[in-house]
Amino acid sequence: MKHTLKKAPALFVSHGAPTFALEPGILGPKLTQLGEQLSGLTAVAVVSAHWQAHWQTPGVQVMRTPKPETIHDFGGFPPALYRLQYPAPGAPALAGDTAALLKAAGFDVSFDDGRGLDHGVWVPLLYLLPAARIPVFQVSLPFAFDAKSALKLGRALRALRQQGVLVMGSGSLTHNLREIGQTDPNNTRYALEFTAWIRRHVQARDLSALTDYRRHAPHAERAHPTEEHFLPLLVAVGASDDDDAVDVIEGGMTYGVLSMESYVFGRLD
């Protein structure tokens, strides 16, 4: 059943490894089911772990490309992966609105008029919105951001939801690539324990714990040796309202240690 949206939801999606595009696992069909419930989206604004901009400054970049290409920003994977395309149009006008919101929130903002969609965007959208008809644009994740900065970025994007824009943070709930392929439960349990802790605190909307997860979550530094794949979750949390329901999308665990758990903020019924 489709729902005409009064307000678009916010979403955190775990995109895992690029091979998710070819191996949907548990999460792919659930994203397709979610996408089928959406009607009236005007665009998708994505903060992806794979666009970290402004290494030397605190600025945010907004993608204004009219017809973004599909970026295959990875190497060493099956040839079929490089043939995949996601030809969604861009959203230059909404990108301008987004820049205004970010500037009002105190961010230093610039535009990128040529960037395409990285795999943190098009891989999950292949399942969520496979027709690729809804405009998509990206907002960068500045290199120097921490959890509190990511939460602030999400709050600045929150107003887009009233315009029918799905605000999506794309990362991975756990992301230690050095441990991919582990099968011994003694070596994979940490990812399950970290995922369970994050779920509890997302459902409780415990912003203090989530922004200080590095100190309080079990195995935080092992689950995320670097933070870029976790911060998009804080963007989605920031884009949610205090009274938004939180729906957990259980995605299972791929390659032993990559949690695909995802969250929808703002119930559709």
PDB file of C-alpha atoms in Angstrom:
ATOM      1  CA  MET A   1       0.000   0.000   0.000  1.00  0.00           C
ATOM      2  CA  LYS A   2       1.362   3.430  -0.930  1.00  0.00           C
ATOM      3  CA  HIS A   3       1.113   6.423   1.370  1.00  0.00           C
ATOM      4  CA  THR A   4       0.936   9.995   0.148  1.00  0.00           C
ATOM      5  CA  LEU A   5       3.477  11.739   2.318  1.00  0.00           C
ATOM      6  CA  LYS A   6       2.682  14.775   4.409  1.00  0.00           C
ATOM      7  CA  LYS A   7       6.306  14.729   5.473  1.00  0.00           C
ATOM      8  CA  ALA A   8       9.011  12.555   4.003  1.00  0.00           C
ATOM      9  CA  PRO A   9      10.861  10.274   6.422  1.00  0.00           C
ATOM     10  CA  ALA A  10      14.524  10.398   7.332  1.00  0.00           C
ATOM     11  CA  LEU A  11      16.500   7.235   6.680  1.00  0.00           C
ATOM     12  CA  PHE A  12      19.797   5.703   7.672  1.00  0.00           C
ATOM     13  CA  VAL A  13      20.809   2.880   5.364  1.00  0.00           C
ATOM     14  CA  SER A  14      23.771   0.559   5.706  1.00  0.00           C
ATOM     15  CA  HIS A  15      25.203   0.002   2.252  1.00  0.00           C
ATOM     16  CA  GLY A  16      28.000  -2.331   3.345  1.00  0.00           C
ATOM     17  CA  ALA A  17      30.365  -3.377   0.560  1.00  0.00           C
ATOM     18  CA  PRO A  18      29.762  -2.393  -3.101  1.00  0.00           C
ATOM     19  CA  THR A  19      28.778  -6.005  -3.817  1.00  0.00           C
ATOM     20  CA  PHE A  20      25.486  -5.262  -2.021  1.00  0.00           C
ATOM     21  CA  ALA A  21      24.386  -4.029  -5.459  1.00  0.00           C
ATOM     22  CA  LEU A  22      24.656  -7.616  -6.754  1.00  0.00           C
ATOM     23  CA  GLU A  23      23.897  -9.476  -3.526  1.00  0.00           C
ATOM     24  CA  PRO A  24      20.768  -7.959  -1.920  1.00  0.00           C
ATOM     25  CA  GLY A  25      20.785 -10.319   1.045  1.00  0.00           C
ATOM     26  CA  ILE A  26      18.181  -9.584   3.711  1.00  0.00           C
ATOM     27  CA  LEU A  27      18.197  -5.805   3.388  1.00  0.00           C
ATOM     28  CA  GLY A  28      17.649  -5.361  -0.364  1.00  0.00           C
ATOM     29  CA  PRO A  29      14.050  -6.683  -0.484  1.00  0.00           C
ATOM     30  CA  LYS A  30      13.173  -4.729   2.649  1.00  0.00           C
ATOM     31  CA  LEU A  31      14.384  -1.501   1.067  1.00  0.00           C
ATOM     32  CA  THR A  32      12.288  -2.292  -2.009  1.00  0.00           C
ATOM     33  CA  GLN A  33       9.258  -2.858   0.213  1.00  0.00           C
ATOM     34  CA  LEU A  34       9.899   0.471   1.942  1.00  0.00           C
ATOM     35  CA  GLY A  35      10.250   2.283  -1.374  1.00  0.00           C
ATOM     36  CA  GLU A  36       6.945   0.864  -2.551  1.00  0.00           C
ATOM     37  CA  GLN A  37       5.241   2.560   0.405  1.00  0.00           C
ATOM     38  CA  LEU A  38       6.485   5.997  -0.568  1.00  0.00           C
ATOM     39  CA  SER A  39       4.450   8.281  -2.766  1.00  0.00           C
ATOM     40  CA  GLY A  40       4.977  11.964  -3.359  1.00  0.00           C
ATOM     41  CA  LEU A  41       8.711  12.202  -2.796  1.00  0.00           C
ATOM     42  CA  THR A  42      10.104  15.286  -4.498  1.00  0.00           C
ATOM     43  CA  ALA A  43      13.782  14.300  -4.166  1.00  0.00           C
ATOM     44  CA  VAL A  44      16.348  12.383  -2.142  1.00  0.00           C
ATOM     45  CA  ALA A  45      19.115  14.281  -0.317  1.00  0.00           C
ATOM     46  CA  VAL A  46      21.964  11.959   0.636  1.00  0.00           C
ATOM     47  CA  VAL A  47      24.902  12.340   2.990  1.00  0.00           C
ATOM     48  CA  SER A  48      27.180   9.466   2.030  1.00  0.00           C
ATOM     49  CA  ALA A  49      30.267   8.169   3.784  1.00  0.00           C
ATOM     50  CA  HIS A  50      32.006   8.330   0.412  1.00  0.00           C
ATOM     51  CA  TRP A  51      31.926  12.084  -0.100  1.00  0.00           C
ATOM     52  CA  GLN A  52      34.182  13.744   2.424  1.00  0.00           C
ATOM     53  CA  ALA A  53      34.908  17.270   1.256  1.00  0.00           C
ATOM     54  CA  HIS A  54      37.005  20.258   2.307  1.00  0.00           C
ATOM     55  CA  TRP A  55      39.902  18.485   3.953  1.00  0.00           C
ATOM     56  CA  GLN A  56      41.407  21.759   5.117  1.00  0.00           C
ATOM     57  CA  THR A  57      38.244  23.745   5.929  1.00  0.00           C
ATOM     58  CA  PRO A  58      35.017  23.054   7.822  1.00  0.00           C
ATOM     59  CA  GLY A  59      32.852  23.658   4.747  1.00  0.00           C
ATOM     60  CA  VAL A  60      29.999  21.602   3.319  1.00  0.00           C
ATOM     61  CA  GLN A  61      29.512  21.084  -0.401  1.00  0.00           C
ATOM     62  CA  VAL A  62      26.125  20.598  -2.060  1.00  0.00           C
ATOM     63  CA  MET A  63      25.867  18.757  -5.366  1.00  0.00           C
ATOM     64  CA  ARG A  64      24.103  20.828  -8.021  1.00  0.00           C
ATOM     65  CA  THR A  65      24.758  18.543 -11.010  1.00  0.00           C
ATOM     66  CA  PRO A  66      21.675  18.441 -13.315  1.00  0.00           C
ATOM     67  CA  LYS A  67      22.392  14.948 -14.675  1.00  0.00           C
ATOM     68  CA  PRO A  68      24.759  13.150 -12.291  1.00  0.00           C
ATOM     69  CA  GLU A  69      26.699  10.182 -13.583  1.00  0.00           C
ATOM     70  CA  THR A  70      27.010   6.901 -11.704  1.00  0.00           C
ATOM     71  CA  ILE A  71      30.419   6.818 -10.021  1.00  0.00           C
ATOM     72  CA  HIS A  72      32.053   3.413  -9.605  1.00  0.00           C
ATOM     73  CA  ASP A  73      34.356   4.555  -6.819  1.00  0.00           C
ATOM     74  CA  PHE A  74      35.918   1.199  -5.957  1.00  0.00           C
ATOM     75  CA  GLY A  75      38.303  -1.307  -7.462  1.00  0.00           C
ATOM     76  CA  GLY A  76      38.847  -5.032  -7.772  1.00  0.00           C
ATOM     77  CA  PHE A  77      35.213  -6.122  -7.908  1.00  0.00           C
ATOM     78  CA  PRO A  78      33.286  -8.259 -10.462  1.00  0.00           C
ATOM     79  CA  PRO A  79      32.871  -6.634 -13.926  1.00  0.00           C
ATOM     80  CA  ALA A  80      29.072  -6.770 -13.596  1.00  0.00           C
ATOM     81  CA  LEU A  81      29.282  -4.195 -10.819  1.00  0.00           C
ATOM     82  CA  TYR A  82      30.883  -1.622 -13.119  1.00  0.00           C
ATOM     83  CA  ARG A  83      28.097  -1.999 -15.672  1.00  0.00           C
ATOM     84  CA  LEU A  84      25.401  -0.935 -13.224  1.00  0.00           C
ATOM     85  CA  GLN A  85      23.940   2.526 -13.729  1.00  0.00           C
ATOM     86  CA  TYR A  86      21.551   4.672 -11.701  1.00  0.00           C
ATOM     87  CA  PRO A  87      20.425   7.456 -14.075  1.00  0.00           C
ATOM     88  CA  ALA A  88      18.381   9.564 -11.652  1.00  0.00           C
ATOM     89  CA  PRO A  89      18.179  13.291 -12.445  1.00  0.00           C
ATOM     90  CA  GLY A  90      19.740  15.855 -10.149  1.00  0.00           C
ATOM     91  CA  ALA A  91      17.897  18.578  -8.257  1.00  0.00           C
ATOM     92  CA  PRO A  92      19.686  21.920  -8.769  1.00  0.00           C
ATOM     93  CA  ALA A  93      16.854  24.058  -7.377  1.00  0.00           C
ATOM     94  CA  LEU A  94      16.539  21.971  -4.219  1.00  0.00           C
ATOM     95  CA  ALA A  95      20.301  22.013  -3.889  1.00  0.00           C
ATOM     96  CA  GLY A  96      20.055  25.794  -3.722  1.00  0.00           C
ATOM     97  CA  ASP A  97      17.365  25.588  -1.029  1.00  0.00           C
ATOM     98  CA  THR A  98      19.553  23.153   0.889  1.00  0.00           C
ATOM     99  CA  ALA A  99      22.545  25.461   0.744  1.00  0.00           C
ATOM    100  CA  ALA A 100      20.408  28.264   2.187  1.00  0.00           C
ATOM    101  CA  LEU A 101      19.342  26.036   5.100  1.00  0.00           C
ATOM    102  CA  LEU A 102      22.932  25.060   5.792  1.00  0.00           C
ATOM    103  CA  LYS A 103      24.152  28.659   5.676  1.00  0.00           C
ATOM    104  CA  ALA A 104      21.375  29.680   8.087  1.00  0.00           C
ATOM    105  CA  ALA A 105      22.646  26.963  10.452  1.00  0.00           C
ATOM    106  CA  GLY A 106      26.136  28.459  10.375  1.00  0.00           C
ATOM    107  CA  PHE A 107      27.866  26.168   7.882  1.00  0.00           C
ATOM    108  CA  ASP A 108      30.333  27.356   5.264  1.00  0.00           C
ATOM    109  CA  VAL A 109      28.715  26.136   2.037  1.00  0.00           C
ATOM    110  CA  SER A 110      29.769  25.815  -1.599  1.00  0.00           C
ATOM    111  CA  PHE A 111      28.410  24.000  -4.662  1.00  0.00           C
ATOM    112  CA  ASP A 112      29.759  21.175  -6.789  1.00  0.00           C
ATOM    113  CA  ASP A 113      28.264  21.399 -10.284  1.00  0.00           C
ATOM    114  CA  GLY A 114      29.840  18.282 -11.747  1.00  0.00           C
ATOM    115  CA  ARG A 115      29.893  15.517  -9.158  1.00  0.00           C
ATOM    116  CA  GLY A 116      28.104  12.217  -9.823  1.00  0.00           C
ATOM    117  CA  LEU A 117      26.479   9.769  -7.415  1.00  0.00           C
ATOM    118  CA  ASP A 118      28.931   7.672  -5.413  1.00  0.00           C
ATOM    119  CA  HIS A 119      28.191   4.062  -4.522  1.00  0.00           C
ATOM    120  CA  GLY A 120      26.986   5.026  -1.052  1.00  0.00           C
ATOM    121  CA  VAL A 121      24.071   6.615  -2.914  1.00  0.00           C
ATOM    122  CA  TRP A 122      23.242   4.490  -5.926  1.00  0.00           C
ATOM    123  CA  VAL A 123      23.832   1.054  -4.408  1.00  0.00           C
ATOM    124  CA  PRO A 124      21.017   1.326  -1.802  1.00  0.00           C
ATOM    125  CA  LEU A 125      18.821   3.332  -4.192  1.00  0.00           C
ATOM    126  CA  LEU A 126      18.944   0.456  -6.694  1.00  0.00           C
ATOM    127  CA  TYR A 127      16.694  -1.336  -4.218  1.00  0.00           C
ATOM    128  CA  LEU A 128      14.859   1.517  -2.514  1.00  0.00           C
ATOM    129  CA  LEU A 129      13.861   3.420  -5.691  1.00  0.00           C
ATOM    130  CA  PRO A 130      14.827   1.162  -8.609  1.00  0.00           C
ATOM    131  CA  ALA A 131      13.068   3.219 -11.294  1.00  0.00           C
ATOM    132  CA  ALA A 132      15.606   6.051 -10.781  1.00  0.00           C
ATOM    133  CA  ARG A 133      12.989   8.691 -11.638  1.00  0.00           C
ATOM    134  CA  ILE A 134      13.096  10.749  -8.428  1.00  0.00           C
ATOM    135  CA  PRO A 135      15.774  13.474  -8.367  1.00  0.00           C
ATOM    136  CA  VAL A 136      18.815  12.772  -6.190  1.00  0.00           C
ATOM    137  CA  PHE A 137      21.510  15.094  -4.884  1.00  0.00           C
ATOM    138  CA  GLN A 138      24.270  14.788  -2.317  1.00  0.00           C
ATOM    139  CA  VAL A 139      25.504  16.855   0.596  1.00  0.00           C
ATOM    140  CA  SER A 140      29.132  16.272   1.537  1.00  0.00           C
ATOM    141  CA  LEU A 141      30.443  15.024   4.849  1.00  0.00           C
ATOM    142  CA  PRO A 142      33.299  17.361   5.808  1.00  0.00           C
ATOM    143  CA  PHE A 143      36.504  15.571   6.675  1.00  0.00           C
ATOM    144  CA  ALA A 144      36.843  17.168  10.121  1.00  0.00           C
ATOM    145  CA  PHE A 145      33.291  16.372  11.272  1.00  0.00           C
ATOM    146  CA  ASP A 146      32.613  14.545  14.529  1.00  0.00           C
ATOM    147  CA  ALA A 147      29.355  13.071  15.837  1.00  0.00           C
ATOM    148  CA  LYS A 148      28.014  16.382  17.148  1.00  0.00           C
ATOM    149  CA  SER A 149      28.764  18.092  13.830  1.00  0.00           C
ATOM    150  CA  ALA A 150      26.933  15.335  11.949  1.00  0.00           C
ATOM    151  CA  LEU A 151      23.915  15.714  14.222  1.00  0.00           C
ATOM    152  CA  LYS A 152      23.915  19.474  13.587  1.00  0.00           C
ATOM    153  CA  LEU A 153      24.088  18.869   9.832  1.00  0.00           C
ATOM    154  CA  GLY A 154      21.048  16.607  10.043  1.00  0.00           C
ATOM    155  CA  ARG A 155      19.124  19.229  12.017  1.00  0.00           C
ATOM    156  CA  ALA A 156      19.865  21.768   9.311  1.00  0.00           C
ATOM    157  CA  LEU A 157      18.471  19.380   6.681  1.00  0.00           C
ATOM    158  CA  ARG A 158      15.344  18.516   8.679  1.00  0.00           C
ATOM    159  CA  ALA A 159      13.182  21.200   7.029  1.00  0.00           C
ATOM    160  CA  LEU A 160      13.641  19.501   3.635  1.00  0.00           C
ATOM    161  CA  ARG A 161      11.349  16.719   4.797  1.00  0.00           C
ATOM    162  CA  GLN A 162       8.436  19.171   4.779  1.00  0.00           C
ATOM    163  CA  GLN A 163       9.089  19.632   1.042  1.00  0.00           C
ATOM    164  CA  GLY A 164       8.812  15.885   0.425  1.00  0.00           C
ATOM    165  CA  VAL A 165      12.580  15.317   0.388  1.00  0.00           C
ATOM    166  CA  LEU A 166      13.795  12.023   1.802  1.00  0.00           C
ATOM    167  CA  VAL A 167      16.882  12.832   3.892  1.00  0.00           C
ATOM    168  CA  MET A 168      19.131   9.776   3.772  1.00  0.00           C
ATOM    169  CA  GLY A 169      22.348   9.077   5.625  1.00  0.00           C
ATOM    170  CA  SER A 170      24.269   6.268   3.941  1.00  0.00           C
ATOM    171  CA  GLY A 171      27.043   4.452   5.774  1.00  0.00           C
ATOM    172  CA  SER A 172      27.400   1.121   7.565  1.00  0.00           C
ATOM    173  CA  LEU A 173      26.441   0.364  11.133  1.00  0.00           C
ATOM    174  CA  THR A 174      29.759  -1.444  11.508  1.00  0.00           C
ATOM    175  CA  HIS A 175      32.667  -0.978   9.136  1.00  0.00           C
ATOM    176  CA  ASN A 176      35.936  -2.697   9.937  1.00  0.00           C
ATOM    177  CA  LEU A 177      37.133  -3.877   6.536  1.00  0.00           C
ATOM    178  CA  ARG A 178      40.240  -5.477   8.016  1.00  0.00           C
ATOM    179  CA  GLU A 179      38.038  -8.101   9.659  1.00  0.00           C
ATOM    180  CA  ILE A 180      35.838  -9.007   6.684  1.00  0.00           C
ATOM    181  CA  GLY A 181      35.395 -12.751   6.288  1.00  0.00           C
ATOM    182  CA  GLN A 182      35.544 -13.661   9.960  1.00  0.00           C
ATOM    183  CA  THR A 183      33.563 -16.799  10.799  1.00  0.00           C
ATOM    184  CA  ASP A 184      34.634 -17.534  14.360  1.00  0.00           C
ATOM    185  CA  PRO A 185      31.838 -16.320  16.691  1.00  0.00           C
ATOM    186  CA  ASN A 186      34.500 -15.161  19.135  1.00  0.00           C
ATOM    187  CA  ASN A 187      35.734 -12.723  16.476  1.00  0.00           C
ATOM    188  CA  THR A 188      32.347 -11.543  15.200  1.00  0.00           C
ATOM    189  CA  ARG A 189      30.425 -11.101  18.454  1.00  0.00           C
ATOM    190  CA  TYR A 190      31.690  -7.545  18.857  1.00  0.00           C
ATOM    191  CA  ALA A 191      29.761  -6.395  15.766  1.00  0.00           C
ATOM    192  CA  LEU A 192      26.517  -7.843  17.142  1.00  0.00           C
ATOM    193  CA  GLU A 193      27.082  -6.232  20.542  1.00  0.00           C
ATOM    194  CA  PHE A 194      27.827  -2.835  18.986  1.00  0.00           C
ATOM    195  CA  THR A 195      24.736  -3.087  16.762  1.00  0.00           C
ATOM    196  CA  ALA A 196      22.507  -3.981  19.718  1.00  0.00           C
ATOM    197  CA  TRP A 197      23.806  -1.009  21.728  1.00  0.00           C
ATOM    198  CA  ILE A 198      23.221   1.407  18.863  1.00  0.00           C
ATOM    199  CA  ARG A 199      19.711   0.064  18.291  1.00  0.00           C
ATOM    200  CA  ARG A 200      18.748   0.584  21.933  1.00  0.00           C
ATOM    201  CA  HIS A 201      19.984   4.147  21.984  1.00  0.00           C
ATOM    202  CA  VAL A 202      18.501   5.055  18.593  1.00  0.00           C
ATOM    203  CA  GLN A 203      15.110   3.738  19.718  1.00  0.00           C
ATOM    204  CA  ALA A 204      15.422   5.636  23.007  1.00  0.00           C
ATOM    205  CA  ARG A 205      16.525   8.748  21.111  1.00  0.00           C
ATOM    206  CA  ASP A 206      19.439   9.077  23.496  1.00  0.00           C
ATOM    207  CA  LEU A 207      21.345  11.771  21.646  1.00  0.00           C
ATOM    208  CA  SER A 208      23.871  12.222  24.412  1.00  0.00           C
ATOM    209  CA  ALA A 209      24.921   8.575  24.265  1.00  0.00           C
ATOM    210  CA  LEU A 210      24.902   8.446  20.466  1.00  0.00           C
ATOM    211  CA  THR A 211      27.087  11.514  20.037  1.00  0.00           C
ATOM    212  CA  ASP A 212      29.482  10.139  22.662  1.00  0.00           C
ATOM    213  CA  TYR A 213      29.311   6.577  21.306  1.00  0.00           C
ATOM    214  CA  ARG A 214      33.086   6.423  20.974  1.00  0.00           C
ATOM    215  CA  ARG A 215      33.378   6.348  24.783  1.00  0.00           C
ATOM    216  CA  HIS A 216      30.228   4.439  25.705  1.00  0.00           C
ATOM    217  CA  ALA A 217      29.366   1.916  22.976  1.00  0.00           C
ATOM    218  CA  PRO A 218      30.998  -1.502  23.298  1.00  0.00           C
ATOM    219  CA  HIS A 219      33.803  -2.089  20.783  1.00  0.00           C
ATOM    220  CA  ALA A 220      33.195   1.317  19.155  1.00  0.00           C
ATOM    221  CA  GLU A 221      36.708   1.787  17.808  1.00  0.00           C
ATOM    222  CA  ARG A 222      36.847  -1.790  16.571  1.00  0.00           C
ATOM    223  CA  ALA A 223      33.476  -1.442  14.844  1.00  0.00           C
ATOM    224  CA  HIS A 224      34.562   1.890  13.315  1.00  0.00           C
ATOM    225  CA  PRO A 225      38.340   2.364  13.076  1.00  0.00           C
ATOM    226  CA  THR A 226      37.412   5.626  11.322  1.00  0.00           C
ATOM    227  CA  GLU A 227      34.106   7.450  11.697  1.00  0.00           C
ATOM    228  CA  GLU A 228      32.930   8.286   8.180  1.00  0.00           C
ATOM    229  CA  HIS A 229      30.580   5.286   7.927  1.00  0.00           C
ATOM    230  CA  PHE A 230      28.974   5.969  11.312  1.00  0.00           C
ATOM    231  CA  LEU A 231      28.412   9.721  11.019  1.00  0.00           C
ATOM    232  CA  PRO A 232      25.606   9.433   8.399  1.00  0.00           C
ATOM    233  CA  LEU A 233      23.525   7.744  11.118  1.00  0.00           C
ATOM    234  CA  LEU A 234      23.842  10.907  13.210  1.00  0.00           C
ATOM    235  CA  VAL A 235      22.786  12.963  10.174  1.00  0.00           C
ATOM    236  CA  ALA A 236      19.595  10.899   9.873  1.00  0.00           C
ATOM    237  CA  VAL A 237      18.954  11.141  13.622  1.00  0.00           C
ATOM    238  CA  GLY A 238      19.430  14.898  13.447  1.00  0.00           C
ATOM    239  CA  ALA A 239      16.995  15.145  10.525  1.00  0.00           C
ATOM    240  CA  SER A 240      14.333  13.337  12.548  1.00  0.00           C
ATOM    241  CA  ASP A 241      11.809  14.991  14.862  1.00  0.00           C
ATOM    242  CA  ASP A 242      11.535  14.228  18.566  1.00  0.00           C
ATOM    243  CA  ASP A 243       8.157  12.551  18.044  1.00  0.00           C
ATOM    244  CA  ASP A 244       9.148  10.502  14.984  1.00  0.00           C
ATOM    245  CA  ALA A 245       8.647   6.787  15.357  1.00  0.00           C
ATOM    246  CA  VAL A 246      11.765   4.709  14.707  1.00  0.00           C
ATOM    247  CA  ASP A 247      11.420   1.577  12.598  1.00  0.00           C
ATOM    248  CA  VAL A 248      14.328  -0.856  12.598  1.00  0.00           C
ATOM    249  CA  ILE A 249      15.144  -2.525   9.286  1.00  0.00           C
ATOM    250  CA  GLU A 250      17.020  -5.665  10.217  1.00  0.00           C
ATOM    251  CA  GLY A 251      19.605  -6.296   7.535  1.00  0.00           C
ATOM    252  CA  GLY A 252      21.621  -9.080   9.076  1.00  0.00           C
ATOM    253  CA  MET A 253      25.404  -9.303   9.020  1.00  0.00           C
ATOM    254  CA  THR A 254      27.426  -9.609   5.812  1.00  0.00           C
ATOM    255  CA  TYR A 255      30.995 -10.881   5.543  1.00  0.00           C
ATOM    256  CA  GLY A 256      30.817 -11.804   9.214  1.00  0.00           C
ATOM    257  CA  VAL A 257      31.239  -8.301  10.629  1.00  0.00           C
ATOM    258  CA  LEU A 258      29.411  -5.735   8.450  1.00  0.00           C
ATOM    259  CA  SER A 259      26.076  -4.943  10.098  1.00  0.00           C
ATOM    260  CA  MET A 260      23.441  -3.971   7.535  1.00  0.00           C
ATOM    261  CA  GLU A 261      20.928  -2.748  10.115  1.00  0.00           C
ATOM    262  CA  SER A 262      19.130   0.417   8.975  1.00  0.00           C
ATOM    263  CA  TYR A 263      16.535   2.807  10.445  1.00  0.00           C
ATOM    264  CA  VAL A 264      13.510   4.769   9.239  1.00  0.00           C
ATOM    265  CA  PHE A 265      12.518   7.877  11.198  1.00  0.00           C
ATOM    266  CA  GLY A 266       8.903   8.908  10.728  1.00  0.00           C
ATOM    267  CA  ARG A 267       6.281   6.200  10.365  1.00  0.00           C
ATOM    268  CA  LEU A 268       4.444   6.055   7.070  1.00  0.00           C
ATOM    269  CA  ASP A 269       0.984   5.093   8.333  1.00  0.00           C
TER     270      ASP A 269
END
